[in-house]
XYZ file of C-alpha atoms in Angstrom:
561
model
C 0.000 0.000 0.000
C 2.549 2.629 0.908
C 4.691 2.162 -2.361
C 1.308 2.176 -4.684
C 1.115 5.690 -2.714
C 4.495 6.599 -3.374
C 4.257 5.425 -7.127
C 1.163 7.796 -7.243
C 3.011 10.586 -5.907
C 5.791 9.946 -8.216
C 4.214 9.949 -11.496
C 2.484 13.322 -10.520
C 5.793 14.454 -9.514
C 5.707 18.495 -11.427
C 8.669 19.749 -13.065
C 11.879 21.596 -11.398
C 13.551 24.687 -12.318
C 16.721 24.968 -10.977
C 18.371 28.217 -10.229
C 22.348 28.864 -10.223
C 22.761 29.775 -6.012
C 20.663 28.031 -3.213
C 18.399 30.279 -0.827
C 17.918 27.175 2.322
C 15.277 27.871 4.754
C 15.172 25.979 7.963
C 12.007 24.791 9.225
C 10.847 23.083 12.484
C 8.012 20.666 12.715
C 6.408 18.654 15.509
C 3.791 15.548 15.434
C 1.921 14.556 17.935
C 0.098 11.309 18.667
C -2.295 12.969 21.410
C -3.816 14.844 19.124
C -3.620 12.057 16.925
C -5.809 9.588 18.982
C -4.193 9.743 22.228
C -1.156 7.621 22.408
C 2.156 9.634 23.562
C 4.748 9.438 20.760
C 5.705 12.884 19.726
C 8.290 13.411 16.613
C 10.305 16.583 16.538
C 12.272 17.636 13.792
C 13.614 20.524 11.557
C 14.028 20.587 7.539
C 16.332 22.185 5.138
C 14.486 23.648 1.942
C 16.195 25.708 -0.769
C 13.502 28.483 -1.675
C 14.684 29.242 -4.928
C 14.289 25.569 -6.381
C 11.210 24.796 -4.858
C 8.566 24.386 -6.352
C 5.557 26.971 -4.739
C 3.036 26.355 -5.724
C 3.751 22.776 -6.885
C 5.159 19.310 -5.592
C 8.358 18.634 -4.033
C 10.281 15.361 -3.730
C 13.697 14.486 -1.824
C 14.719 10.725 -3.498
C 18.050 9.490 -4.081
C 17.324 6.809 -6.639
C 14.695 8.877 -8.514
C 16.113 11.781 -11.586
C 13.754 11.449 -14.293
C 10.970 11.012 -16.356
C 9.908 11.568 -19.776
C 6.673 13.147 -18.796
C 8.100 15.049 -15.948
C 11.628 15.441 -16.770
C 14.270 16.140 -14.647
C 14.318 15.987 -10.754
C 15.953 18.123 -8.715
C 17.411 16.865 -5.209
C 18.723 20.066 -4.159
C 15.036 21.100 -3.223
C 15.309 19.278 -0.024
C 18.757 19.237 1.392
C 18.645 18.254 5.245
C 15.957 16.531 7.997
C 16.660 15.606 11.268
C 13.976 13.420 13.517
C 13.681 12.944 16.771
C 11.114 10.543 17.962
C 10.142 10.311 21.948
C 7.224 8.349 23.679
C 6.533 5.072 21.227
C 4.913 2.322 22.707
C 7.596 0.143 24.348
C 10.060 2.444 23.042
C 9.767 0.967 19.846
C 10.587 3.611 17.327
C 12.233 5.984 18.987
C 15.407 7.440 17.832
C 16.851 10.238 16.212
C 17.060 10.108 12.239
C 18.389 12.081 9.063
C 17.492 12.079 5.442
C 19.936 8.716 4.705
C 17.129 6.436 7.081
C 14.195 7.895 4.094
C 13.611 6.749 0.540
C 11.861 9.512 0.044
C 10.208 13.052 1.716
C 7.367 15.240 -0.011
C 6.302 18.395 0.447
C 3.667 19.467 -1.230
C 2.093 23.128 -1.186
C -0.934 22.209 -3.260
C -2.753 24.586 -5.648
C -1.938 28.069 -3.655
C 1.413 29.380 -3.210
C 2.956 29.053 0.597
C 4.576 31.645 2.013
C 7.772 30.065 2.624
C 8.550 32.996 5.605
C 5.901 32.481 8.074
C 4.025 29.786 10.073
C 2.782 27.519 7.371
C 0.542 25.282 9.030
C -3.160 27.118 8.304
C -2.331 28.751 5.661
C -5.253 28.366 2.836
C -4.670 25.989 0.202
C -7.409 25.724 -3.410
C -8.912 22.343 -2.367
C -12.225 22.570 -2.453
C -12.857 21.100 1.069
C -12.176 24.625 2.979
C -9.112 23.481 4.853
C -6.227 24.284 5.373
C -2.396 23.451 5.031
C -1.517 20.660 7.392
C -4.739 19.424 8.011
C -5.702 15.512 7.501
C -7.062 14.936 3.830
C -6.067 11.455 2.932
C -6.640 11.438 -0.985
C -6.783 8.448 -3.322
C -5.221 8.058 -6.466
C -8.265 8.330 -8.391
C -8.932 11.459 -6.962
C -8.500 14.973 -9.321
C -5.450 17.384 -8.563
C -7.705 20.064 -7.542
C -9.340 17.985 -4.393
C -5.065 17.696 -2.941
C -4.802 20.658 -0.044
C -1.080 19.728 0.235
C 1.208 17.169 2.217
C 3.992 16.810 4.100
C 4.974 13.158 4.611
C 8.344 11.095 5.309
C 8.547 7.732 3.922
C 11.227 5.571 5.755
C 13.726 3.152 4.151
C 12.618 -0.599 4.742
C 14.156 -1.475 7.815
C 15.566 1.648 8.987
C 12.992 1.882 12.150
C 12.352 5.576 11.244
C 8.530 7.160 10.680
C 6.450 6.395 8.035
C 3.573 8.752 6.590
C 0.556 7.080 6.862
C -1.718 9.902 4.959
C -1.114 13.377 4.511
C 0.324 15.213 7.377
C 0.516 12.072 9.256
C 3.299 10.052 10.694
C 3.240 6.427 12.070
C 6.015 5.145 14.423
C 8.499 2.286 13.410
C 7.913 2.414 9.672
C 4.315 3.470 10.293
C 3.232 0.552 12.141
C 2.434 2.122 15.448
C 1.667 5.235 17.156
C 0.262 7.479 14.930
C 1.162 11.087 15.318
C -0.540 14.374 13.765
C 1.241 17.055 12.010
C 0.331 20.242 14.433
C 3.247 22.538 13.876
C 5.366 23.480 10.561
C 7.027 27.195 10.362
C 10.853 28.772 10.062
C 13.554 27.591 13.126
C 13.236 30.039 15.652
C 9.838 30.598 16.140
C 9.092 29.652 19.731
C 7.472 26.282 20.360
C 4.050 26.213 21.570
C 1.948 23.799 22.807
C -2.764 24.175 23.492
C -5.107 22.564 25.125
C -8.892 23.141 24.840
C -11.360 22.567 27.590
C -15.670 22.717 27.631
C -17.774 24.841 30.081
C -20.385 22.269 30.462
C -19.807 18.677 28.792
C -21.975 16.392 28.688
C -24.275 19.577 27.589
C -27.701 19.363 25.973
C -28.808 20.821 22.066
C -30.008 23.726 23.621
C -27.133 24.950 26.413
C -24.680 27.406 25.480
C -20.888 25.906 25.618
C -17.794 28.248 25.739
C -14.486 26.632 24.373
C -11.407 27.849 26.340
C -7.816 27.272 24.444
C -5.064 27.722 26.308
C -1.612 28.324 25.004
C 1.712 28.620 26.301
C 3.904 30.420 26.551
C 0.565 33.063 27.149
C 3.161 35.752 25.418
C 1.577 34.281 22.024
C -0.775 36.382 20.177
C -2.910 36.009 17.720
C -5.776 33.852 16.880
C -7.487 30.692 17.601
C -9.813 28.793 15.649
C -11.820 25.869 16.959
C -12.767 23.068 15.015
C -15.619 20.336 15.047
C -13.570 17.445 13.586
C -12.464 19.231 10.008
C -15.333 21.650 10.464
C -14.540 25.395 11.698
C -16.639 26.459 14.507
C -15.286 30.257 14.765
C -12.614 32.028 16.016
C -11.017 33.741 19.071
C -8.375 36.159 20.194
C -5.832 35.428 22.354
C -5.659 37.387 25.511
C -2.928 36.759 28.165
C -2.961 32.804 26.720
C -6.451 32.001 25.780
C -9.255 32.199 24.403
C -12.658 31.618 23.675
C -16.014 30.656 21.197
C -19.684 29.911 22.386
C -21.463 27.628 20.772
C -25.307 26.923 20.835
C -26.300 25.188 18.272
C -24.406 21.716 18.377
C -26.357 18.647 17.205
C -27.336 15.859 18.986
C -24.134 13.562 19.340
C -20.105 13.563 19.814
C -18.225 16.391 18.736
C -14.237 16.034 18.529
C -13.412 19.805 19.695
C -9.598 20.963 18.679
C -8.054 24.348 19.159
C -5.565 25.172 16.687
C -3.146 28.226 17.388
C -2.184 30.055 13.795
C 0.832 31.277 15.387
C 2.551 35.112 15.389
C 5.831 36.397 14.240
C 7.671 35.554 17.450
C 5.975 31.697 17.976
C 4.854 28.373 16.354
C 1.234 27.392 15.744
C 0.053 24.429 17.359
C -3.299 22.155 17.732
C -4.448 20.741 20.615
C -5.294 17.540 21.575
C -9.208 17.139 20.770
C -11.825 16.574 23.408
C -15.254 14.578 23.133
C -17.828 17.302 23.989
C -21.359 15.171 24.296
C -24.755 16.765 23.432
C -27.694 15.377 24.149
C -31.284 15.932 23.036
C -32.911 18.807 25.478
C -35.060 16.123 26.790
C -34.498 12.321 27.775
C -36.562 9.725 27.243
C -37.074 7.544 30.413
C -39.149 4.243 30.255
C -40.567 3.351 33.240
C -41.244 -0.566 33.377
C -42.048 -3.794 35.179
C -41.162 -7.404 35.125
C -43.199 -8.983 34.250
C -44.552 -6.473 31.742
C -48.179 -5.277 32.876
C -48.180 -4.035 36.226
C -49.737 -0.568 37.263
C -47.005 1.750 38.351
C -47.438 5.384 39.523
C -45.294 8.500 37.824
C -45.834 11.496 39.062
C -49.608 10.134 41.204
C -50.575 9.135 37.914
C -51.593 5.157 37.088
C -50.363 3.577 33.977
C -49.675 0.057 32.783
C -46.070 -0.524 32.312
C -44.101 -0.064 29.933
C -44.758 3.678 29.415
C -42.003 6.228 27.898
C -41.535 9.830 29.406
C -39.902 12.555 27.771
C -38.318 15.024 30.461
C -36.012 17.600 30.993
C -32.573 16.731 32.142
C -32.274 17.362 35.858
C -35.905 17.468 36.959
C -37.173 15.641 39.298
C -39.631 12.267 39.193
C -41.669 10.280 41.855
C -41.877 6.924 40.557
C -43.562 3.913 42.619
C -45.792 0.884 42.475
C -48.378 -0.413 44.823
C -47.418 -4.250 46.548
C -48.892 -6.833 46.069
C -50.878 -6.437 42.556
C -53.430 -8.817 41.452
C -53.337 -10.664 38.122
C -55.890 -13.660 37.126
C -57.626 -15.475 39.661
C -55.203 -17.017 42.563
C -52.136 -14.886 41.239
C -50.883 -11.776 42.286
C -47.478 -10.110 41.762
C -45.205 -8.983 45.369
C -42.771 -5.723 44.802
C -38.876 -7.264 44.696
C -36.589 -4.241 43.641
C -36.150 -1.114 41.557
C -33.734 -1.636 38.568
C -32.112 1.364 40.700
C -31.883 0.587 43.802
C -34.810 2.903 45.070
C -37.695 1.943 47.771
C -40.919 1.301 46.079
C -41.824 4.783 45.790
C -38.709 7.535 45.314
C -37.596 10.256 43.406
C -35.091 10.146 40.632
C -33.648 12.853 38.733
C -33.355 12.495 35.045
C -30.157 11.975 33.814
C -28.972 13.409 30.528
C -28.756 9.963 28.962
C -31.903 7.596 27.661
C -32.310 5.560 30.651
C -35.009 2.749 31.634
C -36.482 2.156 35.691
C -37.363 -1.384 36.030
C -39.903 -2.610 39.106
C -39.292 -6.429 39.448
C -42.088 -8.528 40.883
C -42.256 -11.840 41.951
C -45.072 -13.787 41.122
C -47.316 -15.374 44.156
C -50.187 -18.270 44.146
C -52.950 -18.354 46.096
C -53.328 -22.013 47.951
C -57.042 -22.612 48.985
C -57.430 -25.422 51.541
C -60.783 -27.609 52.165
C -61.414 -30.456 54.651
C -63.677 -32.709 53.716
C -66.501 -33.864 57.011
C -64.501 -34.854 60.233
C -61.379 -32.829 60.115
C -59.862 -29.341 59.572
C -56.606 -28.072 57.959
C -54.301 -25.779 58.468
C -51.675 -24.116 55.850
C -48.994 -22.742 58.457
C -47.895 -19.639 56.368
C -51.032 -17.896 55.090
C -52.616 -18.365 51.474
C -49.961 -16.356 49.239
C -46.857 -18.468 48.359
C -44.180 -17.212 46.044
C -44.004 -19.146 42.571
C -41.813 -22.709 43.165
C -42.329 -22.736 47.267
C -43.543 -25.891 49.045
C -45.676 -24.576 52.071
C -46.451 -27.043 54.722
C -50.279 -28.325 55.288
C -51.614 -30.140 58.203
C -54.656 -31.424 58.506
C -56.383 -32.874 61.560
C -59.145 -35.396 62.026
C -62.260 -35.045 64.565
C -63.296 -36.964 67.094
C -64.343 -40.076 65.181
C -62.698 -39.578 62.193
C -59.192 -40.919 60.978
C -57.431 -39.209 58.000
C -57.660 -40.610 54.739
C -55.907 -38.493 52.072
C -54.542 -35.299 50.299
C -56.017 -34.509 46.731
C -55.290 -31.472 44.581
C -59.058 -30.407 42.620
C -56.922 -27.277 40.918
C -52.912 -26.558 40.493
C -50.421 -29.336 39.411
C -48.442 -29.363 42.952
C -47.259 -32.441 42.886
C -48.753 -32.880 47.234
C -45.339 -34.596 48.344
C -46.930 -37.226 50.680
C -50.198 -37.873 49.737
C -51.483 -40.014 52.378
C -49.512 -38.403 55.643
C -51.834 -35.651 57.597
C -48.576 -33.390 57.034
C -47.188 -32.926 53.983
C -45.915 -30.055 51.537
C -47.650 -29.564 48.361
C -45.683 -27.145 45.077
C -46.816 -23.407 44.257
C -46.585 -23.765 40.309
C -49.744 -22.318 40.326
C -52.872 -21.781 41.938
C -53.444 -24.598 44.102
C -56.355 -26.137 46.196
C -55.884 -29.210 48.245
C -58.587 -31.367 49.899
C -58.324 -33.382 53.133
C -60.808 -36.348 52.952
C -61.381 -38.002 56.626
C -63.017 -41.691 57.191
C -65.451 -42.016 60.043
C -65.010 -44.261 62.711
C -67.824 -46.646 64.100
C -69.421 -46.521 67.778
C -70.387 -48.795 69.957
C -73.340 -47.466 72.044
C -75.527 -49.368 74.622
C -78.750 -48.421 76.369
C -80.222 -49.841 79.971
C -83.559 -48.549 82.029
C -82.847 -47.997 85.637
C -85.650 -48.254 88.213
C -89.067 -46.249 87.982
C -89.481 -43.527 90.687
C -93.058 -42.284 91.278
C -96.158 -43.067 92.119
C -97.774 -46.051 90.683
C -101.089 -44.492 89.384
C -99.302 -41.094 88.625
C -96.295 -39.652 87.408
C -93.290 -42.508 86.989
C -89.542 -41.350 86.447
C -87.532 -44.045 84.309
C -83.510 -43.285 84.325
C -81.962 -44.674 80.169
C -78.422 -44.855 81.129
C -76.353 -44.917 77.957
C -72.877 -46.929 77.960
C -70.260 -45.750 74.955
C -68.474 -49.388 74.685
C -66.280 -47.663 71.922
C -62.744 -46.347 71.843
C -63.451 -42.931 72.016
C -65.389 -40.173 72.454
C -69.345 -39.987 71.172
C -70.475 -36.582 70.555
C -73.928 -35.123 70.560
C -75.347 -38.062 72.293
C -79.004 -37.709 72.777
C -82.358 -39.585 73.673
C -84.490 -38.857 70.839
C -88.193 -40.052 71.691
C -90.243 -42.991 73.429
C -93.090 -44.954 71.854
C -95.704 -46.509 74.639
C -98.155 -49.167 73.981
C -100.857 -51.210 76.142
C -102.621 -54.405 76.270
C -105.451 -52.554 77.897
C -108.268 -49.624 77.831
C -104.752 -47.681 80.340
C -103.263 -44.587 77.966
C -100.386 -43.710 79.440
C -98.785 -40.412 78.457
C -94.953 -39.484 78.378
C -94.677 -35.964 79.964
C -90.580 -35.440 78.566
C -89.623 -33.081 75.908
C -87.399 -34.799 73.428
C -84.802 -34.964 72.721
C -83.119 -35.638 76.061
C -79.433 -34.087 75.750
C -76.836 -35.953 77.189
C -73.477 -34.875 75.630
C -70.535 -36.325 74.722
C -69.823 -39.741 76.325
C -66.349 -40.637 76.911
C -64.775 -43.936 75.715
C -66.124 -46.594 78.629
C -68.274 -43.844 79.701
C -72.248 -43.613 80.863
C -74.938 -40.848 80.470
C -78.274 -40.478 81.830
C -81.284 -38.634 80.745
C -84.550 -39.159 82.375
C -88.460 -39.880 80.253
C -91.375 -39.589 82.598
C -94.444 -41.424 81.717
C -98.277 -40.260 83.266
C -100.400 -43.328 84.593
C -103.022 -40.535 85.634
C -105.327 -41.414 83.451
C -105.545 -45.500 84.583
C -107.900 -47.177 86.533
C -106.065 -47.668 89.519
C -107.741 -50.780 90.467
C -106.729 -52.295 87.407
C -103.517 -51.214 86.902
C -101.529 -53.618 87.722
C -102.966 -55.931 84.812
C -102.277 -53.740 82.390
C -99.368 -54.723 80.530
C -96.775 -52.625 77.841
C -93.654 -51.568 76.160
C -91.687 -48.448 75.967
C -88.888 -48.001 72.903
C -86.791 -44.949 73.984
C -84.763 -43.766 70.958
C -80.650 -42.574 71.420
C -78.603 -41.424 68.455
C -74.854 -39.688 68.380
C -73.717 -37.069 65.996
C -69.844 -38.227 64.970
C -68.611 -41.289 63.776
C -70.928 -40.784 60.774
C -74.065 -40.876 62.917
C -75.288 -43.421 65.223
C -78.864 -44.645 66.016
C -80.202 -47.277 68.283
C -83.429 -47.405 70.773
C -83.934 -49.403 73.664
C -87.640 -51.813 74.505
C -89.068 -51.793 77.724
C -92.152 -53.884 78.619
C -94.008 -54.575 81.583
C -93.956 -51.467 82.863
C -97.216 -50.951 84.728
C -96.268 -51.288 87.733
């Protein structure tokens, strides 16, 4: 690539005149690699050019092995007679060195389409080129590209192997044979000028498309007069003055985007121009854009005390301030609701933020919860021992607990997948993938019940008392054990009458236990005399509410007496 470059630059080479006497002008130069893209090689050097052969406006070329052509005829070396190179600050070292015109095949300097003058600070000065800029700045050209777009060069082209600089494009110099480092032309002008050196700096960066931003260059020595223009990449932004070392430019109407700011110092009679290194000056749009949004997508969340379903997209002015916040828990379809986790920054579940000059999203996270709806089936309860909301993937523990005669039978889920993890033990964990309802069926137990009558009390043609003592023969407890009516009937014209109000209460019964509840039966109504003979039966009725119900009743006969 570089010798197709330097074959281009040959065969436009323009034709020398040379004079009788020599007229040399020294020059000093500098390139820089921070203002190149940061790296810290720096290449100081001065030049030897005889005035009166150069060619101005017009193409110059020092090379040994190169003296003619038969379209451009004869080349004159004398044009450039001396260089000396001194090259400081190369990664690993490599490339640094001083050099002289013996370590270069060949060294071009160009002054384009405008004439130079050869007496001054020649870095800035105009040149034809279309493109507005000026001599020394970056314009890499190709070779396809008409005379009239070239705004000039000044390039070094090391021997193969010699370790010296290498022009990589126009005005540009890479270390070690142009394979690191690159540096930036950034000063060119007669030997004795004093060096400078600039350095720009923003009044508000990052700044927005509608702030005001004042560039400050700085150059030393601050003796320097003259000008500075600042640049937007190749683009001039304006101009200042120098007053006791800098000066400034306001600028309000950058675009959206990065800007690469430079100074560059035109120089004076009694110093060097320079360019600074550039700086990234950020602009953003007058007004952010700030999503607000939850995860899962959906959920209600409050900007401002205003409801919206997330996602929703803000536009706001850098700087103010914002109340975002969500309410905890939220409901979603039937048995799920969704539990506040975190704010993507950090924030409680309802805080301020100030918008930052950047697009920036607020996340609310929210973990997903099941409801768990328990049922026990007749002779039991159950108890979940955490509550009805369970976080998505927990195993809560369930309990359930039989009733007096009742035994537990089983777990069964009627809605959710769980999987229950122990089916048939009365505690056991069931899975939250989803709404979940568990049933505990319970089995009743039988009971063993037996009835006696105790000895009438009373008198024998009146009222008469009998005592139904009720034995539970089971293993435990009856419940709700009660006498529940008595049936009379007689062999004779005697009506007897039972006086008690059923049902006759008598409680729960212990296992092994007895109750007794009293019936009364009215013999008013017999003939006395012939009450003796009268013969009948009483069935007294008993029943118990648990164990699935028990009923039983009890005859008694012979009872006239």
């Amino acid at each position: 690539m570089k010798q197709l470059y330097l074959a281009f630059l040959l065969l436009t080479l323009s034709a020398f005149t040379t004079p009788a006497a020599a007229a040399l002008q020294e020059y000093q130069f500098i390139f820089s690699g921070p203002v190149y893209g940061g790296n810290s090689a720096m290449a100081v050097g001065t030049i030897t050019i005889d005035s009166d052969m150069i060619a101005n406006p017009g193409r110059n070329l020092y090379d040994p092995n190169y003296y003619y052509t038969p379209t451009y005829g004869a080349h004159a070396d004398g044009v450039i007679t001396a260089l000396s190179l001194t090259v400081t600050g190369a990664t690993g070292g490599v490339g640094d060195g001083t050099f002289d015109l013996s370590y270069f095949d060949a060294v071009l300097f160009d002054t384009s389409l405008l004439a130079l003058d050869l007496t001054t600070q020649i870095t800035g000065q105009p040149t034809a080129g279309p493109t507005g800029k000026s001599w020394g700045e970056d314009d890499p050209i190709e070779s396809s590209d008409p005379p009239q777009m070239y705004t000039g060069d000044f390039q070094l082209f090391a021997a193969a192997g010699s370790g010296a600089p290498y022009g990589i494009y126009p005005y540009q110099l890479g270390a070690n044979e142009g394979n690191i480092d690159g540096m930036q032309l950034i000063s060119f002008g007669p030997v004795g000028l004093a060096v400078t050196t600039a350095t720009v700096a923003s009044s508000l960066n990052p700044s927005t498309a509608e702030s005001n931003v004042t560039f400050t260059a700085t150059v030393a020595p601050s003796a320097a007069t003259g000008t500075v223009t600042f640049k937007d990449g190749s683009a001039t932004l304006g101009t200042g003055t120098l007053n006791n070392g800098t000066a400034t430019y306001s600028a309000s109407s950058l675009s959206v985007g990065d800007h690469r700011i430079s100074a560059v110092y035109a120089g004076d009679g009694g110093y060097l121009g320079t360019i600074s290194p550039a700086i990234i000056q950020t602009v953003n749009s007058s007004r952010t854009s700030i999503t607000v949004a939850t995860t899962p997508a959906g959920r209600t969340i409050t900007v401002d005390g205003t409801d919206y379903t997330a996602p929703q997209i803000f536009s706001w002015t850098p700087g103010s301030s914002h109340t975002v916040a969500v309410a905890s828990p939220q409901s979603g379809s039937a048995g799920t609701r969704y539990s506040f986790s975190a704010w993507s920054d950090g924030g409680a579940m309802s805080h301020s933020i100030t918008t930052p000059a950047t697009v920036t999203t607020y996340t609310a996270t929210f973990g997903t919860q099941y409801q768990l709806t328990t049922v026990a089936g007749t002779g039991g309860t159950v108890l979940a021992t955490s509550g009805n909301w369970y976080n998505a993937g927990m195993t809560p523990n369930i309990i359930a607990t039989a009733g007096s005669g009742y035994a537990f039978s089983s777990w069964s889920l009627t809605n959710g997948s769980g999987p229950i993890l122990y089916p048939n033990n009365t505690s056991t964990t069931v899975a939250m993938n989803g709404p979940t309802t568990v049933t505990a069926t319970f089995q009743s137990l039988p009971l063993n019940l037996r009835a006696a009558i105790g000895t009438a009390t009373g008198a024998t043609g009146g009222l008469r008392t009998w005592p139904i003592i009720v034995t539970n023969n089971g293993a435990f407890s009856a419940g709700g054990v009660q006498l529940t009516g008595l049936t009379l009937s007689s062999s004779g014209t005697c009506k007897p009458v039972a006086t008690t109000t059923f049902p006759v209460s008598l409680g729960a019964i212990a296992a092994t236990g007895t109750a007794t509840g009293n019936v009364t039966v009215d013999f008013s109504t017999c003939n006395t005399a012939k009450l003796k003979a009268i013969k009948f039966s009483v069935s007294c009725g008993y029943s118990a509410t648990n164990g699935g119900g028990i009923t039983g009743s009890m005859g008694l006969s012979g009872v006239g007496q």
